[in-house]
């Protein structure tokens, strides 16, 4: 999570949150609060005294969690004047990204400490992983990170992962610093990884994902077609 007096960014796992955080920490007007376990090291690499690291906050906290932490850290509430930002990703691509992430040696080593069964499942086939691995955080679908009492807050802007380089700068432009132009970092998505998804996405796996991530499909954010 990152927040300032103007913006709160909710980092949903596997949706380009690191790229968004990289951009927001460099472009937003201060003060900025950088919240995750490695925030102190990350903040030290950025030459901005207006960034305040907090290492006792889950990087992937929900909007409800963000509300509690902001009140604890600043005494402020999630005022309506703040722009709330969250990024969603096509459920097919999200599940595949999670699967491939856990097949990387460094990710496997870290994840073994908190979710060894997910790591074991990622060694097997994609369909079994989708059916049995659950979510990056237990019980947390994409929408669970940003819904409040079942609704999208009026001041929350939901952005699509597929168009981040255009959407994020446009959304935060009114709150950006005026002394420096910051470029949005390159999105970490490759043609090879997308090709792998198409090969593994059979009808049974598609249906498993549709049921697992039904909210985004049912509300029309994504179609049941393969992502482009």
PDB file of C-alpha atoms in Angstrom:
ATOM      1  CA  UNK A   1       0.000   0.000   0.000  1.00  0.00           C
ATOM      2  CA  UNK A   2       1.026   3.571  -0.723  1.00  0.00           C
ATOM      3  CA  UNK A   3      -0.875   6.626   0.428  1.00  0.00           C
ATOM      4  CA  UNK A   4      -0.555  10.392   0.459  1.00  0.00           C
ATOM      5  CA  UNK A   5      -2.911  13.211   1.354  1.00  0.00           C
ATOM      6  CA  UNK A   6      -4.412  12.809  -2.121  1.00  0.00           C
ATOM      7  CA  UNK A   7      -4.141   9.144  -3.168  1.00  0.00           C
ATOM      8  CA  UNK A   8      -4.414   5.657  -1.648  1.00  0.00           C
ATOM      9  CA  UNK A   9      -3.087   2.787  -3.756  1.00  0.00           C
ATOM     10  CA  UNK A  10      -4.263  -0.739  -2.910  1.00  0.00           C
ATOM     11  CA  UNK A  11      -1.753  -3.294  -4.167  1.00  0.00           C
ATOM     12  CA  UNK A  12      -3.581  -6.430  -5.351  1.00  0.00           C
ATOM     13  CA  UNK A  13      -1.077  -9.279  -5.912  1.00  0.00           C
ATOM     14  CA  UNK A  14       0.027 -10.060  -9.492  1.00  0.00           C
ATOM     15  CA  UNK A  15      -1.591  -6.959 -11.028  1.00  0.00           C
ATOM     16  CA  UNK A  16       1.445  -4.801 -11.779  1.00  0.00           C
ATOM     17  CA  UNK A  17       1.516  -3.266  -8.323  1.00  0.00           C
ATOM     18  CA  UNK A  18       5.307  -3.003  -8.187  1.00  0.00           C
ATOM     19  CA  UNK A  19       5.343  -0.915 -11.372  1.00  0.00           C
ATOM     20  CA  UNK A  20       2.542   1.273 -10.004  1.00  0.00           C
ATOM     21  CA  UNK A  21       4.359   1.716  -6.696  1.00  0.00           C
ATOM     22  CA  UNK A  22       7.599   2.608  -8.479  1.00  0.00           C
ATOM     23  CA  UNK A  23       5.745   5.320 -10.385  1.00  0.00           C
ATOM     24  CA  UNK A  24       3.685   6.689  -7.492  1.00  0.00           C
ATOM     25  CA  UNK A  25       6.622   7.023  -5.118  1.00  0.00           C
ATOM     26  CA  UNK A  26       8.414   9.177  -7.668  1.00  0.00           C
ATOM     27  CA  UNK A  27       5.556  11.240  -9.050  1.00  0.00           C
ATOM     28  CA  UNK A  28       3.095  11.982  -6.238  1.00  0.00           C
ATOM     29  CA  UNK A  29       3.259  15.123  -4.169  1.00  0.00           C
ATOM     30  CA  UNK A  30       4.499  14.457  -0.648  1.00  0.00           C
ATOM     31  CA  UNK A  31       4.204  13.470   2.042  1.00  0.00           C
ATOM     32  CA  UNK A  32       3.973   9.863   0.840  1.00  0.00           C
ATOM     33  CA  UNK A  33       3.700   6.783   3.053  1.00  0.00           C
ATOM     34  CA  UNK A  34       5.304   3.620   1.648  1.00  0.00           C
ATOM     35  CA  UNK A  35       3.906   0.582   3.441  1.00  0.00           C
ATOM     36  CA  UNK A  36       5.379  -2.920   3.220  1.00  0.00           C
ATOM     37  CA  UNK A  37       8.057  -5.068   4.863  1.00  0.00           C
ATOM     38  CA  UNK A  38      10.826  -3.811   2.556  1.00  0.00           C
ATOM     39  CA  UNK A  39       9.711  -0.181   2.541  1.00  0.00           C
ATOM     40  CA  UNK A  40      12.757   1.182   4.402  1.00  0.00           C
ATOM     41  CA  UNK A  41      15.244  -0.249   1.888  1.00  0.00           C
ATOM     42  CA  UNK A  42      13.125   0.826  -1.078  1.00  0.00           C
ATOM     43  CA  UNK A  43      12.683   4.350   0.287  1.00  0.00           C
ATOM     44  CA  UNK A  44      16.438   4.695   0.875  1.00  0.00           C
ATOM     45  CA  UNK A  45      17.023   4.142  -2.850  1.00  0.00           C
ATOM     46  CA  UNK A  46      14.716   7.033  -3.790  1.00  0.00           C
ATOM     47  CA  UNK A  47      16.023  10.573  -3.348  1.00  0.00           C
ATOM     48  CA  UNK A  48      12.845  12.045  -1.846  1.00  0.00           C
ATOM     49  CA  UNK A  49      12.745  13.116   1.789  1.00  0.00           C
ATOM     50  CA  UNK A  50       8.961  13.283   1.690  1.00  0.00           C
ATOM     51  CA  UNK A  51       8.616   9.467   1.654  1.00  0.00           C
ATOM     52  CA  UNK A  52       7.959   7.815   5.016  1.00  0.00           C
ATOM     53  CA  UNK A  53       8.473   4.033   5.205  1.00  0.00           C
ATOM     54  CA  UNK A  54       6.305   1.772   7.372  1.00  0.00           C
ATOM     55  CA  UNK A  55       7.487  -1.830   7.577  1.00  0.00           C
ATOM     56  CA  UNK A  56       4.687  -3.165   9.801  1.00  0.00           C
ATOM     57  CA  UNK A  57       1.986  -3.081   7.103  1.00  0.00           C
ATOM     58  CA  UNK A  58       1.143  -5.899   4.684  1.00  0.00           C
ATOM     59  CA  UNK A  59       2.003  -4.819   1.136  1.00  0.00           C
ATOM     60  CA  UNK A  60      -1.243  -6.397  -0.036  1.00  0.00           C
ATOM     61  CA  UNK A  61      -3.616  -5.092   2.597  1.00  0.00           C
ATOM     62  CA  UNK A  62      -7.257  -4.545   1.676  1.00  0.00           C
ATOM     63  CA  UNK A  63      -8.992  -1.191   1.565  1.00  0.00           C
ATOM     64  CA  UNK A  64     -10.512  -1.944   4.957  1.00  0.00           C
ATOM     65  CA  UNK A  65      -7.043  -2.693   6.285  1.00  0.00           C
ATOM     66  CA  UNK A  66      -5.683   0.474   4.669  1.00  0.00           C
ATOM     67  CA  UNK A  67      -8.340   2.481   6.461  1.00  0.00           C
ATOM     68  CA  UNK A  68      -7.181   1.126   9.829  1.00  0.00           C
ATOM     69  CA  UNK A  69      -3.494   1.706   9.094  1.00  0.00           C
ATOM     70  CA  UNK A  70      -3.992   5.252   7.816  1.00  0.00           C
ATOM     71  CA  UNK A  71      -5.905   6.138  10.966  1.00  0.00           C
ATOM     72  CA  UNK A  72      -3.217   4.510  13.139  1.00  0.00           C
ATOM     73  CA  UNK A  73      -0.298   6.160  11.340  1.00  0.00           C
ATOM     74  CA  UNK A  74      -1.716   9.632  10.726  1.00  0.00           C
ATOM     75  CA  UNK A  75      -4.895   9.982  12.754  1.00  0.00           C
ATOM     76  CA  UNK A  76      -6.747  10.639   9.484  1.00  0.00           C
ATOM     77  CA  UNK A  77      -9.639   8.776   7.908  1.00  0.00           C
ATOM     78  CA  UNK A  78     -10.219   7.605   4.350  1.00  0.00           C
ATOM     79  CA  UNK A  79     -11.730  10.964   3.453  1.00  0.00           C
ATOM     80  CA  UNK A  80     -13.744  11.221   0.270  1.00  0.00           C
ATOM     81  CA  UNK A  81     -11.292  13.803  -1.053  1.00  0.00           C
ATOM     82  CA  UNK A  82      -8.712  11.043  -1.497  1.00  0.00           C
ATOM     83  CA  UNK A  83      -8.556   9.154  -4.789  1.00  0.00           C
ATOM     84  CA  UNK A  84      -8.562   5.420  -4.115  1.00  0.00           C
ATOM     85  CA  UNK A  85      -6.771   3.324  -6.752  1.00  0.00           C
ATOM     86  CA  UNK A  86      -6.793  -0.422  -7.381  1.00  0.00           C
ATOM     87  CA  UNK A  87      -5.772  -2.491 -10.404  1.00  0.00           C
ATOM     88  CA  UNK A  88      -7.544  -5.628 -11.618  1.00  0.00           C
ATOM     89  CA  UNK A  89      -6.330  -8.174 -14.154  1.00  0.00           C
ATOM     90  CA  UNK A  90      -8.073 -10.650 -16.445  1.00  0.00           C
ATOM     91  CA  UNK A  91      -8.715 -13.682 -14.200  1.00  0.00           C
ATOM     92  CA  UNK A  92      -7.187 -16.104 -16.717  1.00  0.00           C
ATOM     93  CA  UNK A  93      -3.941 -14.130 -16.826  1.00  0.00           C
ATOM     94  CA  UNK A  94      -3.965 -13.534 -13.072  1.00  0.00           C
ATOM     95  CA  UNK A  95      -4.154 -17.250 -12.257  1.00  0.00           C
ATOM     96  CA  UNK A  96      -1.431 -18.034 -14.772  1.00  0.00           C
ATOM     97  CA  UNK A  97       0.799 -15.275 -13.413  1.00  0.00           C
ATOM     98  CA  UNK A  98       0.408 -16.662  -9.880  1.00  0.00           C
ATOM     99  CA  UNK A  99       1.210 -20.176 -11.111  1.00  0.00           C
ATOM    100  CA  UNK A 100       4.325 -19.119 -13.019  1.00  0.00           C
ATOM    101  CA  UNK A 101       5.476 -16.898 -10.142  1.00  0.00           C
ATOM    102  CA  UNK A 102       5.550 -19.879  -7.783  1.00  0.00           C
ATOM    103  CA  UNK A 103       7.647 -21.848 -10.251  1.00  0.00           C
ATOM    104  CA  UNK A 104      10.526 -19.355  -9.879  1.00  0.00           C
ATOM    105  CA  UNK A 105      13.258 -20.468  -7.422  1.00  0.00           C
ATOM    106  CA  UNK A 106      13.318 -17.252  -5.381  1.00  0.00           C
ATOM    107  CA  UNK A 107       9.530 -17.107  -5.120  1.00  0.00           C
ATOM    108  CA  UNK A 108       9.352 -20.770  -4.126  1.00  0.00           C
ATOM    109  CA  UNK A 109      11.859 -20.202  -1.335  1.00  0.00           C
ATOM    110  CA  UNK A 110       9.935 -17.224   0.102  1.00  0.00           C
ATOM    111  CA  UNK A 111       6.520 -18.805  -0.289  1.00  0.00           C
ATOM    112  CA  UNK A 112       7.513 -22.084   1.359  1.00  0.00           C
ATOM    113  CA  UNK A 113       7.526 -20.205   4.684  1.00  0.00           C
ATOM    114  CA  UNK A 114       3.867 -19.207   4.441  1.00  0.00           C
ATOM    115  CA  UNK A 115       2.157 -21.460   1.872  1.00  0.00           C
ATOM    116  CA  UNK A 116       4.058 -24.699   1.223  1.00  0.00           C
ATOM    117  CA  UNK A 117       1.029 -26.415  -0.324  1.00  0.00           C
ATOM    118  CA  UNK A 118       0.763 -23.709  -2.992  1.00  0.00           C
ATOM    119  CA  UNK A 119       4.426 -24.212  -3.861  1.00  0.00           C
ATOM    120  CA  UNK A 120       3.871 -27.968  -4.142  1.00  0.00           C
ATOM    121  CA  UNK A 121       0.861 -27.504  -6.413  1.00  0.00           C
ATOM    122  CA  UNK A 122       2.786 -25.090  -8.655  1.00  0.00           C
ATOM    123  CA  UNK A 123       5.185 -27.944  -9.469  1.00  0.00           C
ATOM    124  CA  UNK A 124       2.268 -29.787 -11.069  1.00  0.00           C
ATOM    125  CA  UNK A 125      -0.176 -28.965 -13.846  1.00  0.00           C
ATOM    126  CA  UNK A 126      -1.997 -25.651 -14.213  1.00  0.00           C
ATOM    127  CA  UNK A 127      -5.520 -27.094 -13.924  1.00  0.00           C
ATOM    128  CA  UNK A 128      -4.814 -28.707 -10.544  1.00  0.00           C
ATOM    129  CA  UNK A 129      -3.184 -25.506  -9.335  1.00  0.00           C
ATOM    130  CA  UNK A 130      -6.261 -23.451 -10.236  1.00  0.00           C
ATOM    131  CA  UNK A 131      -8.570 -25.967  -8.570  1.00  0.00           C
ATOM    132  CA  UNK A 132      -6.693 -26.392  -5.311  1.00  0.00           C
ATOM    133  CA  UNK A 133      -4.186 -23.571  -4.660  1.00  0.00           C
ATOM    134  CA  UNK A 134      -6.679 -20.952  -3.530  1.00  0.00           C
ATOM    135  CA  UNK A 135      -5.667 -17.290  -3.689  1.00  0.00           C
ATOM    136  CA  UNK A 136      -2.408 -15.386  -3.148  1.00  0.00           C
ATOM    137  CA  UNK A 137      -3.797 -14.384   0.238  1.00  0.00           C
ATOM    138  CA  UNK A 138      -6.161 -16.916   1.741  1.00  0.00           C
ATOM    139  CA  UNK A 139      -9.767 -16.127   0.895  1.00  0.00           C
ATOM    140  CA  UNK A 140      -8.888 -12.894  -0.930  1.00  0.00           C
ATOM    141  CA  UNK A 141     -10.295 -12.599  -4.444  1.00  0.00           C
ATOM    142  CA  UNK A 142      -9.438  -9.497  -6.453  1.00  0.00           C
ATOM    143  CA  UNK A 143     -12.614  -7.698  -5.431  1.00  0.00           C
ATOM    144  CA  UNK A 144     -12.102  -8.435  -1.742  1.00  0.00           C
ATOM    145  CA  UNK A 145      -9.240  -5.956  -1.702  1.00  0.00           C
ATOM    146  CA  UNK A 146     -11.335  -2.925  -2.648  1.00  0.00           C
ATOM    147  CA  UNK A 147     -15.007  -3.547  -1.822  1.00  0.00           C
ATOM    148  CA  UNK A 148     -16.421  -1.936   1.317  1.00  0.00           C
ATOM    149  CA  UNK A 149     -19.596  -3.568   2.607  1.00  0.00           C
ATOM    150  CA  UNK A 150     -20.024  -5.186  -0.806  1.00  0.00           C
ATOM    151  CA  UNK A 151     -19.817  -1.944  -2.787  1.00  0.00           C
ATOM    152  CA  UNK A 152     -17.165  -0.022  -4.695  1.00  0.00           C
ATOM    153  CA  UNK A 153     -16.578   3.299  -2.877  1.00  0.00           C
ATOM    154  CA  UNK A 154     -17.584   6.338  -4.905  1.00  0.00           C
ATOM    155  CA  UNK A 155     -14.040   7.728  -4.818  1.00  0.00           C
ATOM    156  CA  UNK A 156     -12.378   4.486  -5.956  1.00  0.00           C
ATOM    157  CA  UNK A 157     -11.057   4.238  -9.507  1.00  0.00           C
ATOM    158  CA  UNK A 158     -10.633   0.685 -10.776  1.00  0.00           C
ATOM    159  CA  UNK A 159      -7.931   0.393 -13.445  1.00  0.00           C
ATOM    160  CA  UNK A 160      -7.205  -2.507 -15.772  1.00  0.00           C
ATOM    161  CA  UNK A 161      -3.761  -4.097 -15.744  1.00  0.00           C
ATOM    162  CA  UNK A 162      -3.801  -4.362 -19.520  1.00  0.00           C
ATOM    163  CA  UNK A 163      -3.653  -0.557 -19.924  1.00  0.00           C
ATOM    164  CA  UNK A 164      -1.585   0.531 -16.919  1.00  0.00           C
ATOM    165  CA  UNK A 165       1.010   2.726 -18.709  1.00  0.00           C
ATOM    166  CA  UNK A 166      -1.788   4.983 -19.940  1.00  0.00           C
ATOM    167  CA  UNK A 167      -4.317   4.747 -17.107  1.00  0.00           C
ATOM    168  CA  UNK A 168      -2.169   5.267 -14.012  1.00  0.00           C
ATOM    169  CA  UNK A 169      -0.489   8.562 -15.076  1.00  0.00           C
ATOM    170  CA  UNK A 170      -3.840   9.894 -16.254  1.00  0.00           C
ATOM    171  CA  UNK A 171      -5.567   9.006 -12.969  1.00  0.00           C
ATOM    172  CA  UNK A 172      -2.974  10.647 -10.696  1.00  0.00           C
ATOM    173  CA  UNK A 173      -2.065  13.619 -12.914  1.00  0.00           C
ATOM    174  CA  UNK A 174      -3.931  16.128 -10.671  1.00  0.00           C
ATOM    175  CA  UNK A 175      -1.802  15.006  -7.700  1.00  0.00           C
ATOM    176  CA  UNK A 176       1.604  14.759  -9.376  1.00  0.00           C
ATOM    177  CA  UNK A 177       4.628  16.853  -8.485  1.00  0.00           C
ATOM    178  CA  UNK A 178       5.376  19.733 -10.849  1.00  0.00           C
ATOM    179  CA  UNK A 179       9.169  19.733 -10.588  1.00  0.00           C
ATOM    180  CA  UNK A 180       9.818  16.473 -12.436  1.00  0.00           C
ATOM    181  CA  UNK A 181       8.293  14.345 -15.201  1.00  0.00           C
ATOM    182  CA  UNK A 182       8.237  10.657 -14.262  1.00  0.00           C
ATOM    183  CA  UNK A 183       7.832   7.919 -16.867  1.00  0.00           C
ATOM    184  CA  UNK A 184       5.729   4.890 -16.054  1.00  0.00           C
ATOM    185  CA  UNK A 185       8.003   1.804 -15.948  1.00  0.00           C
ATOM    186  CA  UNK A 186       7.722  -0.887 -18.576  1.00  0.00           C
ATOM    187  CA  UNK A 187       5.027  -3.424 -17.793  1.00  0.00           C
ATOM    188  CA  UNK A 188       6.503  -6.827 -16.911  1.00  0.00           C
ATOM    189  CA  UNK A 189       4.552  -8.911 -19.384  1.00  0.00           C
ATOM    190  CA  UNK A 190       6.027 -10.986 -22.194  1.00  0.00           C
ATOM    191  CA  UNK A 191       4.627 -12.548 -25.340  1.00  0.00           C
ATOM    192  CA  UNK A 192       6.156 -15.859 -24.278  1.00  0.00           C
ATOM    193  CA  UNK A 193       4.203 -15.933 -21.021  1.00  0.00           C
ATOM    194  CA  UNK A 194       0.937 -15.148 -22.796  1.00  0.00           C
ATOM    195  CA  UNK A 195       1.603 -17.898 -25.325  1.00  0.00           C
ATOM    196  CA  UNK A 196       2.038 -20.342 -22.446  1.00  0.00           C
ATOM    197  CA  UNK A 197      -1.333 -19.340 -21.012  1.00  0.00           C
ATOM    198  CA  UNK A 198      -3.140 -20.038 -24.274  1.00  0.00           C
ATOM    199  CA  UNK A 199      -1.638 -23.521 -24.404  1.00  0.00           C
ATOM    200  CA  UNK A 200      -2.781 -24.437 -20.885  1.00  0.00           C
ATOM    201  CA  UNK A 201      -6.243 -22.872 -20.865  1.00  0.00           C
ATOM    202  CA  UNK A 202      -8.567 -25.749 -21.780  1.00  0.00           C
ATOM    203  CA  UNK A 203     -12.342 -25.648 -21.260  1.00  0.00           C
ATOM    204  CA  UNK A 204     -12.248 -27.248 -17.803  1.00  0.00           C
ATOM    205  CA  UNK A 205      -9.605 -24.821 -16.556  1.00  0.00           C
ATOM    206  CA  UNK A 206     -11.512 -21.860 -17.979  1.00  0.00           C
ATOM    207  CA  UNK A 207     -14.609 -22.935 -16.084  1.00  0.00           C
ATOM    208  CA  UNK A 208     -12.653 -23.403 -12.854  1.00  0.00           C
ATOM    209  CA  UNK A 209     -11.316 -19.849 -13.152  1.00  0.00           C
ATOM    210  CA  UNK A 210     -14.724 -18.466 -14.084  1.00  0.00           C
ATOM    211  CA  UNK A 211     -16.183 -19.823 -10.844  1.00  0.00           C
ATOM    212  CA  UNK A 212     -13.163 -18.827  -8.771  1.00  0.00           C
ATOM    213  CA  UNK A 213     -13.071 -15.224 -10.083  1.00  0.00           C
ATOM    214  CA  UNK A 214     -16.761 -14.812 -10.964  1.00  0.00           C
ATOM    215  CA  UNK A 215     -17.226 -11.216  -9.744  1.00  0.00           C
ATOM    216  CA  UNK A 216     -15.176  -9.578 -12.513  1.00  0.00           C
ATOM    217  CA  UNK A 217     -16.868 -11.673 -15.206  1.00  0.00           C
ATOM    218  CA  UNK A 218     -20.394 -11.146 -13.917  1.00  0.00           C
ATOM    219  CA  UNK A 219     -19.999  -7.368 -13.707  1.00  0.00           C
ATOM    220  CA  UNK A 220     -18.611  -7.069 -17.219  1.00  0.00           C
ATOM    221  CA  UNK A 221     -15.055  -6.017 -16.455  1.00  0.00           C
ATOM    222  CA  UNK A 222     -13.783  -8.958 -18.489  1.00  0.00           C
ATOM    223  CA  UNK A 223     -15.277 -11.324 -21.043  1.00  0.00           C
ATOM    224  CA  UNK A 224     -14.939 -15.091 -20.950  1.00  0.00           C
ATOM    225  CA  UNK A 225     -12.745 -14.954 -24.046  1.00  0.00           C
ATOM    226  CA  UNK A 226      -8.996 -15.490 -23.919  1.00  0.00           C
ATOM    227  CA  UNK A 227      -7.100 -12.285 -23.066  1.00  0.00           C
ATOM    228  CA  UNK A 228      -5.518 -10.639 -26.097  1.00  0.00           C
TER     229      UNK A 228
END
